[in-house]
mmCIF file of C-alpha atoms in Angstrom:
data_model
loop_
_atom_site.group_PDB
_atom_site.id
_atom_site.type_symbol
_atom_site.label_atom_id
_atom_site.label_comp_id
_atom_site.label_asym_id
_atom_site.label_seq_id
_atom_site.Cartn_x
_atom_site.Cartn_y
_atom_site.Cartn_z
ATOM 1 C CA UNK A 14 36.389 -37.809 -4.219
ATOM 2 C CA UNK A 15 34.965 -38.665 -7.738
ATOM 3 C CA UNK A 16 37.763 -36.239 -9.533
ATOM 4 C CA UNK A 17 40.625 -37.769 -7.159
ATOM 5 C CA UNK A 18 39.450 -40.976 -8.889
ATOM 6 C CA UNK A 19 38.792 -39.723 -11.926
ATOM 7 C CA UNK A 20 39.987 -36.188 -12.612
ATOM 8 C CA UNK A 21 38.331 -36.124 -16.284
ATOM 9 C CA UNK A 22 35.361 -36.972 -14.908
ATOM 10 C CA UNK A 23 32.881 -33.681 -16.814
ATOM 11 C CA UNK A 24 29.920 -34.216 -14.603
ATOM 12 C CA UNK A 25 31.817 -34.425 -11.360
ATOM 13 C CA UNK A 26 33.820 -30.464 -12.290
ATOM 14 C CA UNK A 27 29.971 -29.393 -13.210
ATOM 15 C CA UNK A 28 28.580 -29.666 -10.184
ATOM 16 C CA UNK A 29 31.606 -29.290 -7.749
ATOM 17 C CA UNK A 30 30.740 -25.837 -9.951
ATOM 18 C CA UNK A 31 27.332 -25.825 -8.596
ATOM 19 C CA UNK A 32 28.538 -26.492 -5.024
ATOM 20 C CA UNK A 33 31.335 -24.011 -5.180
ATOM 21 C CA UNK A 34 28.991 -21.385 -6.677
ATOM 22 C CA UNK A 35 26.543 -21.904 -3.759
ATOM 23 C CA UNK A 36 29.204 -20.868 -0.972
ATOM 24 C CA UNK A 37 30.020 -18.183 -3.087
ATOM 25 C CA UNK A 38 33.669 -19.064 -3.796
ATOM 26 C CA UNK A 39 32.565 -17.972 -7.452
ATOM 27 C CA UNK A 40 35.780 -18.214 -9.313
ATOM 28 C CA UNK A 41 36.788 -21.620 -8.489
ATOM 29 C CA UNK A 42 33.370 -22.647 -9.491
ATOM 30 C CA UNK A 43 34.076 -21.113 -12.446
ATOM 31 C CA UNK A 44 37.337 -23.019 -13.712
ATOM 32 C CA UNK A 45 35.501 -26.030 -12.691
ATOM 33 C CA UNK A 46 32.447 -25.111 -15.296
ATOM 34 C CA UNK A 47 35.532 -24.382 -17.963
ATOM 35 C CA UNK A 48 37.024 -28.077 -17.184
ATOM 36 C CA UNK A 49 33.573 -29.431 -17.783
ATOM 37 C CA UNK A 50 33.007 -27.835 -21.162
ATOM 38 C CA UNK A 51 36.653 -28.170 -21.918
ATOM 39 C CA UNK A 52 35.703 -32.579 -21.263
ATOM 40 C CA UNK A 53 32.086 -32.722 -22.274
ATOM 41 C CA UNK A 54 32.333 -30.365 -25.679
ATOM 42 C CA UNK A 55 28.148 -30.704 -26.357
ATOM 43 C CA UNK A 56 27.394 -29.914 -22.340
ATOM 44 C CA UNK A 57 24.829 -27.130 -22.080
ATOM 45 C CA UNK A 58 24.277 -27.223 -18.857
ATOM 46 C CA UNK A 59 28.211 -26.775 -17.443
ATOM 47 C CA UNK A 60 27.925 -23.253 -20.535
ATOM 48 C CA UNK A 61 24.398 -22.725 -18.529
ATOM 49 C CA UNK A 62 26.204 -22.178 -15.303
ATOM 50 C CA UNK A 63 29.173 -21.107 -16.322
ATOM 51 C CA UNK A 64 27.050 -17.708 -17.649
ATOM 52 C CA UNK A 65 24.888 -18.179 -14.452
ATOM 53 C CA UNK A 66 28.501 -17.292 -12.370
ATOM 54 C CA UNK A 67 29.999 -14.787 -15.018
ATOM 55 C CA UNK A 68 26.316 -13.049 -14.518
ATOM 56 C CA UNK A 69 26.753 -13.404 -10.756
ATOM 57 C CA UNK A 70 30.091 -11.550 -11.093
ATOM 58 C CA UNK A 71 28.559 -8.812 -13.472
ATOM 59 C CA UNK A 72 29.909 -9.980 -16.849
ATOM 60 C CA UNK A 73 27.297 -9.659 -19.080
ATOM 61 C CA UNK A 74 28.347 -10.162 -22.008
ATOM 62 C CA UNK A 75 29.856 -13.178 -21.728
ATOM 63 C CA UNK A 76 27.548 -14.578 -19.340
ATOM 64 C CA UNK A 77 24.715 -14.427 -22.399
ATOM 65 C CA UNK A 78 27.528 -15.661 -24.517
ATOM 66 C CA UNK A 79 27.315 -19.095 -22.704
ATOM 67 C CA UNK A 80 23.565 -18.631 -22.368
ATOM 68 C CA UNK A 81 23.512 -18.334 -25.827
ATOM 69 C CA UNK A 82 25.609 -21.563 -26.884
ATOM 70 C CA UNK A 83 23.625 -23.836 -24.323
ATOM 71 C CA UNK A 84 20.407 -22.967 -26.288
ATOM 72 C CA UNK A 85 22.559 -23.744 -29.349
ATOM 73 C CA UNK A 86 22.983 -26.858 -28.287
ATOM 74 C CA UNK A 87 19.160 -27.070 -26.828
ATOM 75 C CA UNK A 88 17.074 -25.006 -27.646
ATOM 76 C CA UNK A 89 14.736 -26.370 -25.218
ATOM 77 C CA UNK A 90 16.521 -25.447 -22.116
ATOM 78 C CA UNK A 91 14.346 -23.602 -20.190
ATOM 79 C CA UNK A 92 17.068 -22.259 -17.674
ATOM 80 C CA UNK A 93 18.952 -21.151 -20.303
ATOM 81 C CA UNK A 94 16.333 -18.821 -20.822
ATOM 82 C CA UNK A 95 15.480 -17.807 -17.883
ATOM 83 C CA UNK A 96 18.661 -16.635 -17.140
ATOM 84 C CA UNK A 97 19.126 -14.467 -20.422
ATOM 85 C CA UNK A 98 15.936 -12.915 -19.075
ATOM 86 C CA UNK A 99 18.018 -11.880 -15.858
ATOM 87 C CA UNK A 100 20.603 -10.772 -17.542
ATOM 88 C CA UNK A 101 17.920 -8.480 -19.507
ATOM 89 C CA UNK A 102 16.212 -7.589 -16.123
ATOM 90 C CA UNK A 103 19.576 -6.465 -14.393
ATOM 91 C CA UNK A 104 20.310 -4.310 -17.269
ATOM 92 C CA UNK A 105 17.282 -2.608 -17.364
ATOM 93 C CA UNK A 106 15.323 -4.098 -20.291
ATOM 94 C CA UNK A 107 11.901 -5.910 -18.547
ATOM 95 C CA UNK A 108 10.169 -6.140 -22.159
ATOM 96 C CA UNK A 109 13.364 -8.161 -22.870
ATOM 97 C CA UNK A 110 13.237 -9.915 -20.127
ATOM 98 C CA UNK A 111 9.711 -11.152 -20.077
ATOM 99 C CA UNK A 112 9.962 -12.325 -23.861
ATOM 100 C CA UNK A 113 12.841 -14.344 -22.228
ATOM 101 C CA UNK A 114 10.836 -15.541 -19.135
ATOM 102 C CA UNK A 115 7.896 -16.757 -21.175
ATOM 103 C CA UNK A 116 10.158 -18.197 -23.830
ATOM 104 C CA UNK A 117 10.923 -20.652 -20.479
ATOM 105 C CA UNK A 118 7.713 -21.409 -19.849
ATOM 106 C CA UNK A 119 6.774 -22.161 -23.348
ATOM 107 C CA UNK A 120 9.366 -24.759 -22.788
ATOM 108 C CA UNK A 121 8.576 -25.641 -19.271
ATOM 109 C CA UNK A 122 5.059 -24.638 -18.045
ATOM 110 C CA UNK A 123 6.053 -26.013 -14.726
ATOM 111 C CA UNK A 124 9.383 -23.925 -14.030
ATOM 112 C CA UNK A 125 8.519 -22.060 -10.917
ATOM 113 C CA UNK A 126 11.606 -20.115 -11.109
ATOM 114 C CA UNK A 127 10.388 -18.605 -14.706
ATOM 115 C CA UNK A 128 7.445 -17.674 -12.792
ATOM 116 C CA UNK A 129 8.977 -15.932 -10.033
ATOM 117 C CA UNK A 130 11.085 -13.936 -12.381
ATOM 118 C CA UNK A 131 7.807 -13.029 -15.220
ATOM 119 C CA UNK A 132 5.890 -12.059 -11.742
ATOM 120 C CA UNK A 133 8.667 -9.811 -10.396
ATOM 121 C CA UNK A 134 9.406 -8.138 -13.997
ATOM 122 C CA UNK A 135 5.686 -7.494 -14.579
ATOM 123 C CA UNK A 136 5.421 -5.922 -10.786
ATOM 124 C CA UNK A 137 8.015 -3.669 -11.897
ATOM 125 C CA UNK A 138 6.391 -2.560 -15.154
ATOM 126 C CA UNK A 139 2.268 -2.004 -12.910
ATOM 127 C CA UNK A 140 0.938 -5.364 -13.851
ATOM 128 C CA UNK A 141 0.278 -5.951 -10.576
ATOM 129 C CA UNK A 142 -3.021 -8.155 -11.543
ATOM 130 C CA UNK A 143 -0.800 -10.575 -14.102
ATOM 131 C CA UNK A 144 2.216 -10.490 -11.587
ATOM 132 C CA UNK A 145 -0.021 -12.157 -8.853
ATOM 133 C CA UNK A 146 -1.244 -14.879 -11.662
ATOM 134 C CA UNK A 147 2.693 -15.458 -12.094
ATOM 135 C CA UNK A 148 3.843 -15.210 -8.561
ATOM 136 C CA UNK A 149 1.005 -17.775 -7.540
ATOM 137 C CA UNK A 150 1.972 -20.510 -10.307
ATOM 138 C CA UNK A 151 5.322 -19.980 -8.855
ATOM 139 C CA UNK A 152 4.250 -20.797 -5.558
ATOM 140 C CA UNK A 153 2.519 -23.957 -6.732
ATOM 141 C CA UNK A 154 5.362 -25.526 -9.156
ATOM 142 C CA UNK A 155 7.827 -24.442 -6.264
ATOM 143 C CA UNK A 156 6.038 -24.346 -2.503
ATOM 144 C CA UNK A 157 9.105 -23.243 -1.120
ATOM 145 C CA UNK A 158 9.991 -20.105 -2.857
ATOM 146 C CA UNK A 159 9.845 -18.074 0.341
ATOM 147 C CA UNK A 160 10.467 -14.992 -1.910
ATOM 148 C CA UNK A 161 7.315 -15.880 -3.938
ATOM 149 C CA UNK A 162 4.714 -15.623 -0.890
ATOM 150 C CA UNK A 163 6.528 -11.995 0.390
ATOM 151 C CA UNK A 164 6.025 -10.847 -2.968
ATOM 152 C CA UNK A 165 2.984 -11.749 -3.690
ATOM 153 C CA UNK A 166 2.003 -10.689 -0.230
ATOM 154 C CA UNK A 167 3.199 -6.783 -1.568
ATOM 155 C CA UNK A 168 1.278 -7.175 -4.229
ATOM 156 C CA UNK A 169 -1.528 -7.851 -2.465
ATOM 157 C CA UNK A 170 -1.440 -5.288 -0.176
ATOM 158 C CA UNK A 171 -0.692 -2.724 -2.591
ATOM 159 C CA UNK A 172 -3.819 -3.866 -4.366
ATOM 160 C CA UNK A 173 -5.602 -3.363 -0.605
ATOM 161 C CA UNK A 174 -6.845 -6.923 -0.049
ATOM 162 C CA UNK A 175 -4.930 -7.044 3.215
ATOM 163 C CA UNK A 176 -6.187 -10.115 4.448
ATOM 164 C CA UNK A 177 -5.033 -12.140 1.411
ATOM 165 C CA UNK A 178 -1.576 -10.601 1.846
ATOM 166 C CA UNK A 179 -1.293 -11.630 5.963
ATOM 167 C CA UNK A 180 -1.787 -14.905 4.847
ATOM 168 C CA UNK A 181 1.063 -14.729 2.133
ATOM 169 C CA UNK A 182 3.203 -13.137 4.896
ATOM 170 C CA UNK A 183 2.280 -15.729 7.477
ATOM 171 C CA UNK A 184 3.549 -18.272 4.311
ATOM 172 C CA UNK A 185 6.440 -16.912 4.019
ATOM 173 C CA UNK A 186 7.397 -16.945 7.600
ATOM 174 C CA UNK A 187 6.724 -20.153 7.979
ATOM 175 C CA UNK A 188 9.408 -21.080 5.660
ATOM 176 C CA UNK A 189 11.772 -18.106 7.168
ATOM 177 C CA UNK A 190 10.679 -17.171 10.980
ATOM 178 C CA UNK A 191 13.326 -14.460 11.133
ATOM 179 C CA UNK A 192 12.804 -12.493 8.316
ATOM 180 C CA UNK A 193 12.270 -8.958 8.936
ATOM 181 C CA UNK A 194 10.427 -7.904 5.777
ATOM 182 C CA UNK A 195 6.939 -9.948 6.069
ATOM 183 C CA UNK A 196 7.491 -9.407 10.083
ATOM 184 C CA UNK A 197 7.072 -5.416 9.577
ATOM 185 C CA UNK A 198 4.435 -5.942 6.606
ATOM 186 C CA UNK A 199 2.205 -8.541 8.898
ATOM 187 C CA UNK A 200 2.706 -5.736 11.998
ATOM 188 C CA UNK A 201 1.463 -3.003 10.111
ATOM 189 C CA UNK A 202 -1.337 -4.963 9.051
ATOM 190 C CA UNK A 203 -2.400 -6.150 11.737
ATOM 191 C CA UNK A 204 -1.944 -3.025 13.692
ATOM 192 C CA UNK A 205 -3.851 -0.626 11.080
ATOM 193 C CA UNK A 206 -6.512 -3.583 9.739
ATOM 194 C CA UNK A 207 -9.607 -1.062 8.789
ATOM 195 C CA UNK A 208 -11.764 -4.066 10.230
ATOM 196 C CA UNK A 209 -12.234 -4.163 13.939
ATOM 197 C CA UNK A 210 -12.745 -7.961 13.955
ATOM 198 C CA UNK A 211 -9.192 -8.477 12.036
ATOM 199 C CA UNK A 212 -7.345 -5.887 14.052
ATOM 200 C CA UNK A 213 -5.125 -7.619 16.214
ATOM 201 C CA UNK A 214 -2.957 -5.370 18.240
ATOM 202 C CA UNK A 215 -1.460 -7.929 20.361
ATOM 203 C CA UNK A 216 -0.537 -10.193 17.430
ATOM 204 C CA UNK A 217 0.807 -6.780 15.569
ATOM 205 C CA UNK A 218 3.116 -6.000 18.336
ATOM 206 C CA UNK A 219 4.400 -9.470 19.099
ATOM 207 C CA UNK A 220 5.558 -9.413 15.068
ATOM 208 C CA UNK A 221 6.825 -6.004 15.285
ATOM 209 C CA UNK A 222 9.075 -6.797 18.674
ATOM 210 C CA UNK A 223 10.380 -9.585 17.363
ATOM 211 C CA UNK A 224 11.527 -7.659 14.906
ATOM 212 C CA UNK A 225 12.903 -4.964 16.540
ATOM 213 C CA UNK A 226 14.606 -7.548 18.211
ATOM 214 C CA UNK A 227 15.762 -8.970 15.070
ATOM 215 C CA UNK A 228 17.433 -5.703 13.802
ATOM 216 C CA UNK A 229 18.957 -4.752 17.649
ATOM 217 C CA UNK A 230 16.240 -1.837 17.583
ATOM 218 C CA UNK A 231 18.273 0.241 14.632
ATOM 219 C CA UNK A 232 15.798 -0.201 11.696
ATOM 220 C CA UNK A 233 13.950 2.948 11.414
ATOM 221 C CA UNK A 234 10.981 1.350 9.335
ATOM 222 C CA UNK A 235 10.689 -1.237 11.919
ATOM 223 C CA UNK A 236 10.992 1.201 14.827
ATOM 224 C CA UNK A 237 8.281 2.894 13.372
ATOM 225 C CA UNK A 238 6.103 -0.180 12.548
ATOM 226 C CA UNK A 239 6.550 -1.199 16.592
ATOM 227 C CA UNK A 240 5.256 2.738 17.366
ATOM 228 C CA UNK A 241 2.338 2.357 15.250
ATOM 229 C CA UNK A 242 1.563 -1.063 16.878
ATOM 230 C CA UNK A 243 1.949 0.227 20.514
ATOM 231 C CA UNK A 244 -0.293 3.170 19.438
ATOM 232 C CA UNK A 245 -3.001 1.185 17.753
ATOM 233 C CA UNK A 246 -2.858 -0.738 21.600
ATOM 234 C CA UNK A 247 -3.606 2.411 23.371
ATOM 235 C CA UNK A 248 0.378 2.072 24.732
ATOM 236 C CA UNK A 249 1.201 5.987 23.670
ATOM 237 C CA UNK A 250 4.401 6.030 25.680
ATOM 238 C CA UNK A 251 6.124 3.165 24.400
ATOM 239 C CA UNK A 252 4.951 4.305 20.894
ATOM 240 C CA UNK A 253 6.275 7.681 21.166
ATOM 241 C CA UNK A 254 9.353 5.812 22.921
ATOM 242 C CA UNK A 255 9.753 3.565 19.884
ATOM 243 C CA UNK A 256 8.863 6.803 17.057
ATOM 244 C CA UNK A 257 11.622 8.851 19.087
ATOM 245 C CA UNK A 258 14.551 6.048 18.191
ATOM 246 C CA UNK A 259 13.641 5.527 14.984
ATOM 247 C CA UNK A 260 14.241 9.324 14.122
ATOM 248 C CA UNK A 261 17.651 9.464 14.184
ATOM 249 C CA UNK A 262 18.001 6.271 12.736
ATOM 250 C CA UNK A 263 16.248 8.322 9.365
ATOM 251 C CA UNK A 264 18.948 10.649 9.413
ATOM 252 C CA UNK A 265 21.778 8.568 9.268
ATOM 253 C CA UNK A 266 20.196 6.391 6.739
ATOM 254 C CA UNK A 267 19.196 9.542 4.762
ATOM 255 C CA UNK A 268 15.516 8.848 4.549
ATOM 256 C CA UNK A 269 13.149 12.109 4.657
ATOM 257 C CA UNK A 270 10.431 10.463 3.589
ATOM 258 C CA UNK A 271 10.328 8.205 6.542
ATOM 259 C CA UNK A 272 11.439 10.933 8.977
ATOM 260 C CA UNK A 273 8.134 13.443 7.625
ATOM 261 C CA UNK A 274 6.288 9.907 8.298
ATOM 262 C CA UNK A 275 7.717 9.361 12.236
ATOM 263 C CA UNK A 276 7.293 13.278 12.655
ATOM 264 C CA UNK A 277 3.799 13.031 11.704
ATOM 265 C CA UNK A 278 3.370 10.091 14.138
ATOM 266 C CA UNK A 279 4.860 11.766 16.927
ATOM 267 C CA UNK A 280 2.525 14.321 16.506
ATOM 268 C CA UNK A 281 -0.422 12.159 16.844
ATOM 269 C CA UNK A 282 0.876 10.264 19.613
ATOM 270 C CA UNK A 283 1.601 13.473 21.683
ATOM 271 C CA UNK A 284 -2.209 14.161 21.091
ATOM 272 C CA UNK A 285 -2.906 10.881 22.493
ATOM 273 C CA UNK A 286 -4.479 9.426 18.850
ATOM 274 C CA UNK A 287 -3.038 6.811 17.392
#
C-alpha cells in the first residue's frame, strides 16, 4: 500500500524485501533490496539484506560484497558482521567466522544472534565449555531462540550433566511442543538417567510416543529411543516391537551405525535386560 502511494518510497522496497524473504519468495525480495539501494544510495541495511538473500541462495561472493559495502558505510553494524561470519561458517572457515562473530559483539554485546552463531562455531571446533558461555548469553539477550536451549541442551549432555540439559530441552519445547529433536534427547534421558530418583520411565515414554507419533513411526532414531524407553519400563515386547521397525528404517536411510546400535538392543531385549 505504501509503494502504490509512493512507489520511490526506499524504506517501504526494504522491508517488503524482508517480508518477501521470510516466505521464501527470495528473488522478488531481492529486486526489492536493489530498488532500495538503487533510492536510498547510503542504505546499509537494504546492501545488509540484499547479501543476507544472495547468501540464502548460495552466492557468496557477492553476498560478502554487499556485506562488505554496508560496513563501508557503518562500520558499526553488527549484522553486517554477523553475517560475513556465516558466510565464513558455510564455507568452511570457523576461525574466520568467529573473528567475524566477535567483531559483532564488540559492536553489540547484546546481539543474541552473534551469540548463537560464536556458540555453534566454537561447538564445532570442541569448545564445548566457551560454546555453553555463548549459547547461554544468547538465550538471555534473545529468550526465544528455541535453537539456543536445544543446543545448549547437546552440549550439555555431551558434557554428561544430564539434568542441566532436560531442563534446556524442556525450554526449548516450551517454545516448540512438536519438535522431534529435544523430544528424542529428553526420552533418552529420562529413560537411561544413571540416578534412580531422576529416572522417569513414564515421562520418557510419553516424550518418545509423541514422537513417534510426530514422525508417523518411520524415524529410526526415534523408533529406537521409544524401544529403549519401553525397555527401561520393564515393557520388553513393545520395545523389541518398536527396535524391530526401526531396523529397516536404518537400511533405507543407510545408517549402520544405528542399525549395530538397534541390533545390539534387540539382543538385550530378547534376554529380557533392558
Amino acid at each position: 500500500q505504501a509503494l502504490r502511494l509512493n512507489p520511490d518510497y526506499a524504506d517501504a522496497h526494504n522491508n517488503l524485501g524482508n517480508a518477501l524473504k521470510l516466505e521464501g519468495k527470495l528473488e522478488e525480495a531481492i529486486s526489492h533490496y536493489r530498488k532500495a539501494i538503487e533510492l536510498k544510495l547510503e542504505d546499509e541495511s537494504a546492501r545488509n539484506n540484499l547479501g543476507a538473500a544472495l547468501l540464502a541462495q548460495g552466492k557468496f561472493e557477492d553476498a560478502v560484497s554487499y556485506f562488505r559495502e554496508a560496513l563501508h558505510r557503518n562500520a558499526n553494524y553488527a549484522d553486517a558482521y554477523t553475517n560475513l561470519g556465516l558466510a565464513a561458517a558455510l564455507q568452511g572457515r570457523t576461525d574466520e567466522a568467529i573473528g567475524y562473530f566477535r567483531q559483532a559483539l564488540q559492536v553489540k554485546p547484546s546481539d543474541g544472534e552473534a551469540h548463537y552463531n560464536l556458540g555453534i562455531a566454537l561447538l564445532s571446533q570442541g569448545k564445548v565449555d566457551d560454546a555453553i558461555s555463548q549459547l547461554r548469553l544468547s538465550i538471555q539477550t534473545k529468550p526465544s531462540n528455541t535453537d539456543a536451549y536445544y543446543k545448549l541442551g547437546a552440549a550439555l549432555k555431551a558434557q554428561g550433566k544430564l539434568n542441566e540439559a532436560v531442563i534446556a530441552f524442556r525450554q526449548a519445547l516450551q517454545l516448540r511442543p512438536d519438535w522431534i529433536l529435544p523430544l528424542n534427547d529428553i526420552s533418552l534421558i529420562l529413560a537411561t538417567h544413571p540416578d534412580p530418583n531422576i529416572r522417569d520411565t513414564r515421562q520418557a515414554i510419553v516424550f518418545a510416543e509423541r514422537a513417534a507419533k510426530l514422525t508417523q513411526y518411520r524415524n529410526p532414531a526415534v523408533l529406537a529411543t521409544l524401544s529403549v524407553a519401553y525397555a527401561a519400563a520393564g515393557r520388553i515386547d513393545d520395545a523389541i516391537s518398536a527396535a524391530e521397525a526401526a531396523l529397516p528404517l536404518t537400511s533405507a536411510q543407510g545408517d549402520e551405525q544405528l542399525a549395530n546400535i538397534i541390533r545390539s538392543q534387540l539382543e538385550l531385549y530378547k534376554k529380557a535386560k533392558p
